[in-house]
Coordinates of C-alpha atoms in Angstrom, one line a residue:
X1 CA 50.1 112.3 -8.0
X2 CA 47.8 109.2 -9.5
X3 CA 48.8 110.5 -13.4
X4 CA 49.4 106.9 -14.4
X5 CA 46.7 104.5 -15.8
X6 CA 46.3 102.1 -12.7
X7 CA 47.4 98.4 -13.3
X8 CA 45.1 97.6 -10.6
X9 CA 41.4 96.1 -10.6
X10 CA 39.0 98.7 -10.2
X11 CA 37.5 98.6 -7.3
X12 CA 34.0 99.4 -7.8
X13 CA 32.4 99.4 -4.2
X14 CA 34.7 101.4 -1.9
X15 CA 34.7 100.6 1.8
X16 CA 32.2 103.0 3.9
X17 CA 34.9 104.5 6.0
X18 CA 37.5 105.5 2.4
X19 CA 33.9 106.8 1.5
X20 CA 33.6 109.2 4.5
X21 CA 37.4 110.2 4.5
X22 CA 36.7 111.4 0.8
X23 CA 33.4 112.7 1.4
X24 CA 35.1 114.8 4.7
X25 CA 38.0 115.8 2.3
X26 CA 36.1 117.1 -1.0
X27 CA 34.2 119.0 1.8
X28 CA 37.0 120.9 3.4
X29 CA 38.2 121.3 0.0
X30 CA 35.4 123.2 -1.2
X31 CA 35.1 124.8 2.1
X32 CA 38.4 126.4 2.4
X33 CA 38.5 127.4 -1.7
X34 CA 35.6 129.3 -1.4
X35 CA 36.7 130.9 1.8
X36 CA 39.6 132.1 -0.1
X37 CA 37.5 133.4 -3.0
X38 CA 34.0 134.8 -0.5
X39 CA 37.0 137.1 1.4
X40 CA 37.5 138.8 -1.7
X41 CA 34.2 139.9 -2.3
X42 CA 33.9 141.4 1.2
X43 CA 37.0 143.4 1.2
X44 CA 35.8 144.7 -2.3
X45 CA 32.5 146.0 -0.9
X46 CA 34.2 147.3 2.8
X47 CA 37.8 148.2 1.4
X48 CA 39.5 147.5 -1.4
X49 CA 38.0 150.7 -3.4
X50 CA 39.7 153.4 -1.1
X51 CA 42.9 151.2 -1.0
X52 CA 43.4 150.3 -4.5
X53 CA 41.3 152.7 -6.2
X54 CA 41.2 155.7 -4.8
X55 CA 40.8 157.9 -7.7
X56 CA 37.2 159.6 -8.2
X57 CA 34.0 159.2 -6.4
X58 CA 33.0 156.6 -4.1
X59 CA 30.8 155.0 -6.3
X60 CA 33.3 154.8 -9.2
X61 CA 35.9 153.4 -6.8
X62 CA 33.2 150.7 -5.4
X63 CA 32.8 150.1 -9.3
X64 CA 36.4 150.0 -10.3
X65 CA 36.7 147.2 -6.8
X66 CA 33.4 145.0 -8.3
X67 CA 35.3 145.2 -11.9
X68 CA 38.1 143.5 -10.1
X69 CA 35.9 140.9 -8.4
X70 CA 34.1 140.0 -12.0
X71 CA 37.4 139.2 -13.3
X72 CA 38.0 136.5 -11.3
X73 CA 34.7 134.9 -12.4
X74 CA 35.6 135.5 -16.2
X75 CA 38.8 133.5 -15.4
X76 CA 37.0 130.8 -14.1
X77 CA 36.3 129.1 -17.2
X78 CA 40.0 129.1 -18.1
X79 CA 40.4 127.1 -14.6
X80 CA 37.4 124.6 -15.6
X81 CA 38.7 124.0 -19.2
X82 CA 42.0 123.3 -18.5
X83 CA 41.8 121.2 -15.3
X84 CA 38.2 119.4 -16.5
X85 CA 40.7 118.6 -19.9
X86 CA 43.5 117.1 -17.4
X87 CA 41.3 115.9 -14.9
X88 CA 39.3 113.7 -17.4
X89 CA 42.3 112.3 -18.7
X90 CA 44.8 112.0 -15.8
X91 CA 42.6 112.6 -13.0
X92 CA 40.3 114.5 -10.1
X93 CA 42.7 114.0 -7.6
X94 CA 45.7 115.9 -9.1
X95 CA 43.8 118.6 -10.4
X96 CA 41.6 119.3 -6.6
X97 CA 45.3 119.6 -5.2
X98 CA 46.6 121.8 -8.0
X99 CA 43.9 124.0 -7.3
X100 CA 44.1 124.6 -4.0
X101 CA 47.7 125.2 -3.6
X102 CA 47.1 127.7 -6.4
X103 CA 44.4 129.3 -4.1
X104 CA 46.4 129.5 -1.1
X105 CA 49.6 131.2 -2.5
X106 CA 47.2 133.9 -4.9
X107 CA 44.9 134.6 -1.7
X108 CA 48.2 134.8 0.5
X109 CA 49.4 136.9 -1.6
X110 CA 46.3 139.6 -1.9
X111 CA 47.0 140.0 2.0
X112 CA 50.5 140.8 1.3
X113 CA 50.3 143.6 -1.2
X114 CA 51.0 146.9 -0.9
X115 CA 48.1 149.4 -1.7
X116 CA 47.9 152.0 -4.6
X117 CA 49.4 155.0 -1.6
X118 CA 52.8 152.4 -1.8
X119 CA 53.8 151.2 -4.5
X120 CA 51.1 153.6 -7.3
X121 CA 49.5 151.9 -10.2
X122 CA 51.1 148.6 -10.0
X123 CA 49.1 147.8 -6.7
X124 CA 45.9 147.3 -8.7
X125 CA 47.6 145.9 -11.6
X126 CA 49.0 143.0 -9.0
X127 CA 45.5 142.8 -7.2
X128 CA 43.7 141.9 -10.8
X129 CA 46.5 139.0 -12.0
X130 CA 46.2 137.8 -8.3
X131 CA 41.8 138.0 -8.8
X132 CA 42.7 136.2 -11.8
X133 CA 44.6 133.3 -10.3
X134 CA 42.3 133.0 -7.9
X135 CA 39.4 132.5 -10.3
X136 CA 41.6 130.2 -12.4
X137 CA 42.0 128.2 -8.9
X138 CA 38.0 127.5 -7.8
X139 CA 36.9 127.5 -11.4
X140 CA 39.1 124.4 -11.4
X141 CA 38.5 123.4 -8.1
X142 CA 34.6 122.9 -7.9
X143 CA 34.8 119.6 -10.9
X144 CA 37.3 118.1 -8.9
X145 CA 36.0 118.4 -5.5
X146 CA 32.4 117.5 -7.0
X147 CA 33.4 114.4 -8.9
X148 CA 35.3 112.8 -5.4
X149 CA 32.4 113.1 -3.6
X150 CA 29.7 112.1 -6.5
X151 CA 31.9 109.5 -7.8
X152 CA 32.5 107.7 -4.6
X153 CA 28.4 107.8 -3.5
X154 CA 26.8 104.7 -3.0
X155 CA 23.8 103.8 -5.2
X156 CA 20.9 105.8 -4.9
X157 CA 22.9 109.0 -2.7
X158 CA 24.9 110.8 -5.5
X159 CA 22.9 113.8 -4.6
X160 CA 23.1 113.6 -0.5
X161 CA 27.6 113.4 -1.3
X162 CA 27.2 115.8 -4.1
X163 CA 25.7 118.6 -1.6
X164 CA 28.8 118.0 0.8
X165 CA 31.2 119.9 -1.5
X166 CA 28.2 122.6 -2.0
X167 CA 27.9 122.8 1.6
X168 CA 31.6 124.4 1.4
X169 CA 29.5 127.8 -0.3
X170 CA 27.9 128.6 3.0
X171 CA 30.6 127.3 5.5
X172 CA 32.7 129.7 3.2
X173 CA 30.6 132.7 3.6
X174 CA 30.2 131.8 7.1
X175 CA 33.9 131.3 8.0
X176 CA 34.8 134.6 6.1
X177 CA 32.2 136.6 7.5
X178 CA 33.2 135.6 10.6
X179 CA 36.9 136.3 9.9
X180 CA 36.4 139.6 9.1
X181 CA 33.1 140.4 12.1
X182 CA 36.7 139.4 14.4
X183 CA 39.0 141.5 12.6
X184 CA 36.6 145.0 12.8
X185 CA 35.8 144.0 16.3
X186 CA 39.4 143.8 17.5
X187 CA 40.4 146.7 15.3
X188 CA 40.0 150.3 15.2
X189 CA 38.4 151.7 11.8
X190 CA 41.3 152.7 10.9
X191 CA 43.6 150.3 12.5
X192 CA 41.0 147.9 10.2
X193 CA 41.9 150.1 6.8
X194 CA 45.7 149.7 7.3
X195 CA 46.2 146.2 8.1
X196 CA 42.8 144.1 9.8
X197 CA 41.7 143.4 6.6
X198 CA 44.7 141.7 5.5
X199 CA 44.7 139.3 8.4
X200 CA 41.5 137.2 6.2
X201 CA 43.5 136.9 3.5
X202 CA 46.4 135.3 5.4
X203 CA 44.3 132.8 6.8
X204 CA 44.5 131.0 2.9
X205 CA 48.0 129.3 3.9
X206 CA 45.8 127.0 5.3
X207 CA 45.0 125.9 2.5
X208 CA 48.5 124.6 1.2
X209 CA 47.7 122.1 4.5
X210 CA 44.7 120.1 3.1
X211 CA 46.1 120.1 -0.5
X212 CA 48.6 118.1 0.8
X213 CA 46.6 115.7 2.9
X214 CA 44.2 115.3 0.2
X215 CA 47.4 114.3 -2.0
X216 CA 48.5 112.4 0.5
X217 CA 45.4 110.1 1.6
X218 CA 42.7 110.2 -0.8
X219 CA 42.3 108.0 -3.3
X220 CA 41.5 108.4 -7.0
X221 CA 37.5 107.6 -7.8
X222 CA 36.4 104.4 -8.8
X223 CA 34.4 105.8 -11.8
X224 CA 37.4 107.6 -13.4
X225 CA 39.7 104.6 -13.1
X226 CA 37.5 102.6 -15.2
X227 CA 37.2 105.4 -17.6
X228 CA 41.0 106.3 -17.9
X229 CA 41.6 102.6 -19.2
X230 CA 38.8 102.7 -21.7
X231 CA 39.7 106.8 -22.6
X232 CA 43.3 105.6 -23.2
X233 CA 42.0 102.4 -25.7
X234 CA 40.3 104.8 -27.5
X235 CA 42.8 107.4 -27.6
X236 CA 45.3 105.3 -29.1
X237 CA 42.9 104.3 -32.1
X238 CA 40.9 108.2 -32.5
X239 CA 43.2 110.6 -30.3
X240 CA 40.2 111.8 -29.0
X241 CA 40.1 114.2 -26.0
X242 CA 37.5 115.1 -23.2
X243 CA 37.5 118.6 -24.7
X244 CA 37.0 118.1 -27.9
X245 CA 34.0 115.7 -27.2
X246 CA 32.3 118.0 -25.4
X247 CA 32.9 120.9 -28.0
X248 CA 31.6 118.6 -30.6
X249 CA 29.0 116.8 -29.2
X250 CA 27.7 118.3 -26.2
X251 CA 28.0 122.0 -26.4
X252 CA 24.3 122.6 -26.0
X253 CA 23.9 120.6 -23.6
X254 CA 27.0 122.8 -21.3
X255 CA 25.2 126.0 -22.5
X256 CA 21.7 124.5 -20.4
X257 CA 23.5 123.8 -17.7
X258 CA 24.9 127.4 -18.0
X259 CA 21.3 128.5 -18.2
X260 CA 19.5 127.0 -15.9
X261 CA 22.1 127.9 -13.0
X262 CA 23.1 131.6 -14.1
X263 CA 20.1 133.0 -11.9
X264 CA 21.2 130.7 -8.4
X265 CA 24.8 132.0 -8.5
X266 CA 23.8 136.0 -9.6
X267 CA 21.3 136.5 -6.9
X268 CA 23.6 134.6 -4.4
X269 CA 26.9 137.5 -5.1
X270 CA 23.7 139.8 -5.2
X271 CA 22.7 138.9 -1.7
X272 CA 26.5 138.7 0.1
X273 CA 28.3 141.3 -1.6
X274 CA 26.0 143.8 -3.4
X275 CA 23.6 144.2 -0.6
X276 CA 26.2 144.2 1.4
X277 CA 27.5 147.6 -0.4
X278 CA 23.9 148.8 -0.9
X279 CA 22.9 148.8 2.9
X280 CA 26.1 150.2 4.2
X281 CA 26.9 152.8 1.5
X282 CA 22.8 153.8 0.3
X283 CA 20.6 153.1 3.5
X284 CA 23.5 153.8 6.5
X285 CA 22.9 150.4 8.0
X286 CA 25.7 149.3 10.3
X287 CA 28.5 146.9 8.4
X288 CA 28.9 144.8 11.2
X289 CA 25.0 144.2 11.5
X290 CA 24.6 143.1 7.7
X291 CA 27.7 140.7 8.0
X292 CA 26.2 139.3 11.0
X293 CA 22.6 138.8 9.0
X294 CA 24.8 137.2 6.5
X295 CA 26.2 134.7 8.5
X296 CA 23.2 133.9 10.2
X297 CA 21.4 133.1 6.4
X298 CA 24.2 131.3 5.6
X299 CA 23.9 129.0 8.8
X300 CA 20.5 127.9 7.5
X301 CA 22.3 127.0 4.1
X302 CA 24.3 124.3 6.2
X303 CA 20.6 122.2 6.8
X304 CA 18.5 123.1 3.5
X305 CA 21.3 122.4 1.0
X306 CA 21.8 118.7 2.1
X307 CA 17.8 118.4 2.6
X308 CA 16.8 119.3 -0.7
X309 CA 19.7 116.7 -2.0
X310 CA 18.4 114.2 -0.1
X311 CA 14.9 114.7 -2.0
X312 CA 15.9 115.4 -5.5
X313 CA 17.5 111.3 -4.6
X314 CA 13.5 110.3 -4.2
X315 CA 11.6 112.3 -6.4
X316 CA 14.4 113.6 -9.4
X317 CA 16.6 116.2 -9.8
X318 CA 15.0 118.6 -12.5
X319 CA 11.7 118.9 -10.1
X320 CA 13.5 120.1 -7.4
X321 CA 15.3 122.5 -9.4
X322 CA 12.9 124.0 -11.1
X323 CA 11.0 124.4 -7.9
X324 CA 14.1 126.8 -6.5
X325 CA 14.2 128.8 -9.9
X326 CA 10.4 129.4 -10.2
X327 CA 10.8 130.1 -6.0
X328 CA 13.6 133.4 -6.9
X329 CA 11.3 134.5 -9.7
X330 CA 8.6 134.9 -7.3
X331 CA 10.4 136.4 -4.4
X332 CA 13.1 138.9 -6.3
X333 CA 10.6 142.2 -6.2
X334 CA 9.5 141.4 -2.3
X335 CA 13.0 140.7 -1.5
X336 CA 14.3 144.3 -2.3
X337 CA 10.9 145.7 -1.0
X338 CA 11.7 144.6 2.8
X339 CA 15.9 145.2 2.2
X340 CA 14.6 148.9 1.4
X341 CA 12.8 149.3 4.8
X342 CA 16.2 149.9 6.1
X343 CA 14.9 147.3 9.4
X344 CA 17.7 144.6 9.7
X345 CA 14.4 142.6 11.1
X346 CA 13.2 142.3 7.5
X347 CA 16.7 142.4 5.8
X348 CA 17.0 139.3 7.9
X349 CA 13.4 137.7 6.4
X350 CA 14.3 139.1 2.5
X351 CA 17.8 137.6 2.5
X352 CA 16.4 134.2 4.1
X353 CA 13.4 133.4 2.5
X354 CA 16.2 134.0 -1.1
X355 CA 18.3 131.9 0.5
X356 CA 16.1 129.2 0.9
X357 CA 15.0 129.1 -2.4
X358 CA 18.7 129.3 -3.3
X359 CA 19.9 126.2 -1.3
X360 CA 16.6 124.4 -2.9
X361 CA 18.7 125.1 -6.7
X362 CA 21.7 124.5 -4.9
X363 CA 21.4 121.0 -3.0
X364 CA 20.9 118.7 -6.2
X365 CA 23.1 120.9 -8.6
X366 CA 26.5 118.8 -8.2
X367 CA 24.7 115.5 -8.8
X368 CA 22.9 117.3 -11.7
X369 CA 25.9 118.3 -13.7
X370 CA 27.9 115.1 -12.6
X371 CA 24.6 112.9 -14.7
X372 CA 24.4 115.4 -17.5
X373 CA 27.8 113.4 -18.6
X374 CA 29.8 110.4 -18.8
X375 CA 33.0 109.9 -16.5
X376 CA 35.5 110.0 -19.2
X377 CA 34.2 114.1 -20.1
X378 CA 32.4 114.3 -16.8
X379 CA 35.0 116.8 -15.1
X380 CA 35.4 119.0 -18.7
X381 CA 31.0 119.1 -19.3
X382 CA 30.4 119.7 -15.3
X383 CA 32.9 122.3 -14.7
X384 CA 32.3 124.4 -17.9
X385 CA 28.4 124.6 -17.1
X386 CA 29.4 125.7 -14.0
X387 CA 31.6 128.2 -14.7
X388 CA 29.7 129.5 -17.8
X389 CA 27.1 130.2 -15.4
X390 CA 29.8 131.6 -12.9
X391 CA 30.7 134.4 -15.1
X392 CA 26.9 135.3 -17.1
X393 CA 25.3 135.2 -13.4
X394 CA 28.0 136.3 -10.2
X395 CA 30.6 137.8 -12.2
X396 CA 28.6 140.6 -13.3
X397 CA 26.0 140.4 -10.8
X398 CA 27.6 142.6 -7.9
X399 CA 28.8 145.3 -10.8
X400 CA 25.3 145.2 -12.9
X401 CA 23.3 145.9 -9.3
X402 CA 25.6 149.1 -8.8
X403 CA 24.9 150.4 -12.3
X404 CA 21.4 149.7 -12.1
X405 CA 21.1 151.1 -9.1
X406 CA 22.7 154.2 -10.1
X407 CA 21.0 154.5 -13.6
X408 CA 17.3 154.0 -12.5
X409 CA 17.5 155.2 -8.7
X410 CA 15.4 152.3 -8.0
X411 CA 16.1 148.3 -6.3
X412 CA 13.4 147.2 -8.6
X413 CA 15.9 146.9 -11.4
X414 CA 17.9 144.7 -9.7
X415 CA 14.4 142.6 -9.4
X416 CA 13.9 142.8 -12.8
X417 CA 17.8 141.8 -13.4
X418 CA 16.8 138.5 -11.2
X419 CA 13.4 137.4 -13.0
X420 CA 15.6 137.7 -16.3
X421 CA 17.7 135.4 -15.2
X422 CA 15.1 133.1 -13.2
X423 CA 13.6 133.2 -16.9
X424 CA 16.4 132.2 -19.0
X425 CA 16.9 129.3 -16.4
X426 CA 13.4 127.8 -16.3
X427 CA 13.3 127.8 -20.2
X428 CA 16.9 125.9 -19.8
X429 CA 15.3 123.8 -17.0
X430 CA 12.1 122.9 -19.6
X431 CA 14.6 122.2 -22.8
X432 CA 16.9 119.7 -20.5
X433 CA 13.3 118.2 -19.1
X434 CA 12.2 117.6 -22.4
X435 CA 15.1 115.7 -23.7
X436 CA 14.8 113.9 -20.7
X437 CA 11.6 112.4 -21.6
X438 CA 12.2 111.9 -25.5
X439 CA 15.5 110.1 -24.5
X440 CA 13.4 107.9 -22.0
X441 CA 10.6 106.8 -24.3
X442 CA 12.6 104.5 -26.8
X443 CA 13.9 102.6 -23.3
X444 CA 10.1 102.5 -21.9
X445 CA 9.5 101.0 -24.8
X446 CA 11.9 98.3 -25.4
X447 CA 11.5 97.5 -21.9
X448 CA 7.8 96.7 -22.6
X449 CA 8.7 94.7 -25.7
X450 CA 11.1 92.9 -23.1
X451 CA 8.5 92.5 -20.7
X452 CA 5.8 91.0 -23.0
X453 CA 8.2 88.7 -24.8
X454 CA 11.2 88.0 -22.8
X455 CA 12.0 85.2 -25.3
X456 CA 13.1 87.2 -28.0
X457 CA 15.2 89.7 -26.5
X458 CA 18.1 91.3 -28.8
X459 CA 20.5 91.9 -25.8
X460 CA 22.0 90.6 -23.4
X461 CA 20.2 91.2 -19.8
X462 CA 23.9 92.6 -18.7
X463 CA 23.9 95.6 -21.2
X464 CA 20.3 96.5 -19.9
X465 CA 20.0 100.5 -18.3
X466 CA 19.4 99.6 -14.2
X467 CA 16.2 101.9 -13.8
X468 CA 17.0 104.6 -10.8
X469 CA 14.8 106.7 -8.6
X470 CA 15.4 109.9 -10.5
X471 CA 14.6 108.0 -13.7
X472 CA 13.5 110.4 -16.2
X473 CA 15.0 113.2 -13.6
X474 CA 18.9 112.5 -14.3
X475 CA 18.8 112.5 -18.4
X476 CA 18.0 115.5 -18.8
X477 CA 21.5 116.9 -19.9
X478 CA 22.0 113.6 -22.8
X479 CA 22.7 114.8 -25.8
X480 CA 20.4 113.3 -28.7
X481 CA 23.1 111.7 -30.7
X482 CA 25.1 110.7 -27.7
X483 CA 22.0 109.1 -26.6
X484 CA 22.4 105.4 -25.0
X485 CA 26.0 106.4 -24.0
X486 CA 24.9 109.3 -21.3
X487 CA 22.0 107.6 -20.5
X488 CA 24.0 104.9 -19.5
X489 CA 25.4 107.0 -16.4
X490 CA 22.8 108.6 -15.0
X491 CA 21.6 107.8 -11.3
X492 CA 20.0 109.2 -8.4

């Protein structure tokens, strides 16, 4: 693995076709990780209660399965600590294809194990270290995965390659709802309780495949090469770490990014796994007919995501952002009004009009988080925002819907759950907008001053900010001390 400071020059503009082959891999990366993690939720809503479980009501066994699934999402910060630490200081590539083999053998392994009827109360035991590791796994793989694809973009299309790896949300919901529409159609129901479910899970030794191509033939990014040889000047003067930068100096700045993405990542487990219980278990709709609406939503994902990327690179990231947060606010009391009808026909139209307002968060997120910080803490800042929001928003999200549901009898409280959320992350969206602009006026105005009297400029033209299309857009995250620094690496 590419541990080693390179002795080479950097290469700065990478050749269009190691470009793609990244882009292709961080992708598949993505794709297959969340695979791996998506197949969990389904079982947890169809079968992993009864199996693992089995003690008490339904409800308390559907509970006891959603516990399991928020502890995967708890462990993701663990993941996103730990490899956004290494990966800052020895790499992205190493810690992508650390993650995914970890993924493959803990999802592997879930399709191997014995239920509670076998082998008693160590089968649940197993299945929540096995949740853990593979929360551990994505919440390191998303940084790595992320910064290949950002780091490699040409000028002006960070957010177009960032929304490649978050294309690998839908494909994954798609190719695990798919998996497991297959496995219940070829199976009896009970042929489907005893070992259909399994065969999912097994698919994740595919995994162990691409970790080792992407080991293989991708290389390390540009931008973290020329970090790593000034992170390991500085290091040998301060012993300063990634970490402890970000703990010190750019906390709040994590806990906005936390914030303002909490609500996109609740509403999303809300819509593929909680619904998915409600519907089946509450209104009697078919389980094959709400996976199939779910795949079909999630297809749209696969044009809307890179679209609203593609427009947060022309008119700023914050404004698209804010647009898909103000969008769920709006459309979380009408989206459990038409689930409640019980009609798949407007299940279908409540899940996609969420969804769209979703992928509009979703597209420009990656580039977001990669600006909010420079490339020698980039991996540590991004993937900690991420997964703080990971476990305040879809960690609990499945669980809180089930014990609002059963405390108030009503879906509105799972509306009110979502505007809550869409608050908290418009307020976030406002602070990081705001620091945007008071960390752009001192740079308006020193350009003026240049402007009006070139002659007695202090600098030197080199160490003048290139202005970008997002401009004001891709500061938002710049910490007020840290100030020229951050600002330095924001584009798109």
């Amino acid at each position: 693995m590419d541990t080693a400071p390179s002795a080479q020059p950097v290469t700065t503009t990478p050749a269009d076709g190691n470009r793609r082959r990244v882009a292709t891999a961080a992708a598949l990366a993505s794709a297959v990780e969340w695979y791996d993690y998506f197949v969990f939720g389904i079982a947890a809503a169809l079968v992993l209660g009864d199996l693992y479980f089995p003690a008490g009501s339904a409800t308390a066994g559907v509970l006891a399965s959603f516990a399991t699934f928020a502890v995967g999402f708890l462990a993701r910060p663990i993941g996103g600590i730990v490899a956004g630490h290494l990966g800052d200081k020895r790499g992205r590539k190493p810690m992508l294809v650390l993650a995914l083999t970890l993924m493959g053998v803990s999802t592997t392994a879930i399709g191997l194990l014995p239920t509670y009827d076998t082998i008693g109360v160590a089968a649940p035991i197993l299945l929540v270290l096995l949740r853990v590791a593979q929360g551990v796994a994505v919440g390191a793989q998303w940084g790595g995965a992320m910064l290949l694809a950002t780091e490699y973009a040409p000028e002006g299309k960070r957010g177009v390659y960032g929304s490649v790896v978050q294309l690998g949300v839908p494909i994954g919901v798609v190719t695990a709802n798919t998996v497991f529409l297959l496995a219940g159609a070829l199976t009896t129901d009970s042929a489907f309780a005893a070992w259909g479910w399994r065969v999912p899970f097994l698919v994740g030794l595919l995994v162990l495949a691409l970790a080792w191509y992407i080991h293989t033939r991708v290389e390390e990014t540009p931008a973290f090469r020329e970090a790593e040889r000034a992170l390991a000047e500085k290091e040998k003067t301060e012993q300063s770490s990634p970490l402890r930068t970000i703990l010190r100096g750019h906390l709040g700045t994590v806990f906005l990014a936390g914030g303002s993405f909490a609500v996109n990542t609740a509403t999303f487990y809300i819509l593929i796994t909680g619904v998915l219980d409600y519907t089946t278990r509450e209104l009697d709709m078919k389980k094959s007919a709400v996976l199939t609406v779910s795949l079909c939503v999630s297809l749209t994902q696969l044009v809307l995501i890179p679209a609203a990327a593609a427009l947060s690179d022309r008119v700023g990231r914050i404004r698209i952002y804010a647009l898909g947060a103000a969008g769920i606010a709006l459309w979380a009391v009408p989206l459990f009004l038409l689930i409640d009808t019980g009609s798949l026909l407007w299940l279908a139209v409540g899940t996609f009009v969420a969804s769209c307002f979703l992928s509009i968060m979703y597209g420009p997120q990656a580039a977001l988080f990669a600006e909010l910080f420079t490339p020698e803490m980039r991996y540590t800042g991004a993937s900690l925002g991420y997964q703080i929001a990971a476990v305040a928003g879809g960690g609990l999200a499945p669980f809180m819907m089930v014990l609002l549901l059963e405390a108030t009898g009503t879906s509105m409280a799972v509306s009110g759950y979502i505007v809550v959320l869409s608050v908290i992350a418009l307020v976030s969206i406002k602070i990081l907008a705001d620091r945007a602009r008071a960390a752009e006026e001192p740079r308006a105005t020193a350009d003026a001053a240049t402007t009006a009297e070139p002659e007695t400029t202090a600098e030197p033209e080199t160490q003048s900010e290139p202005k970008t299309k997002a401009g004001t857009e891709t500061k938002a995250g710049t910490e007020t001390k840290a100030g020229t620094e951050t600002r330095a690496e924001s584009a798109g």
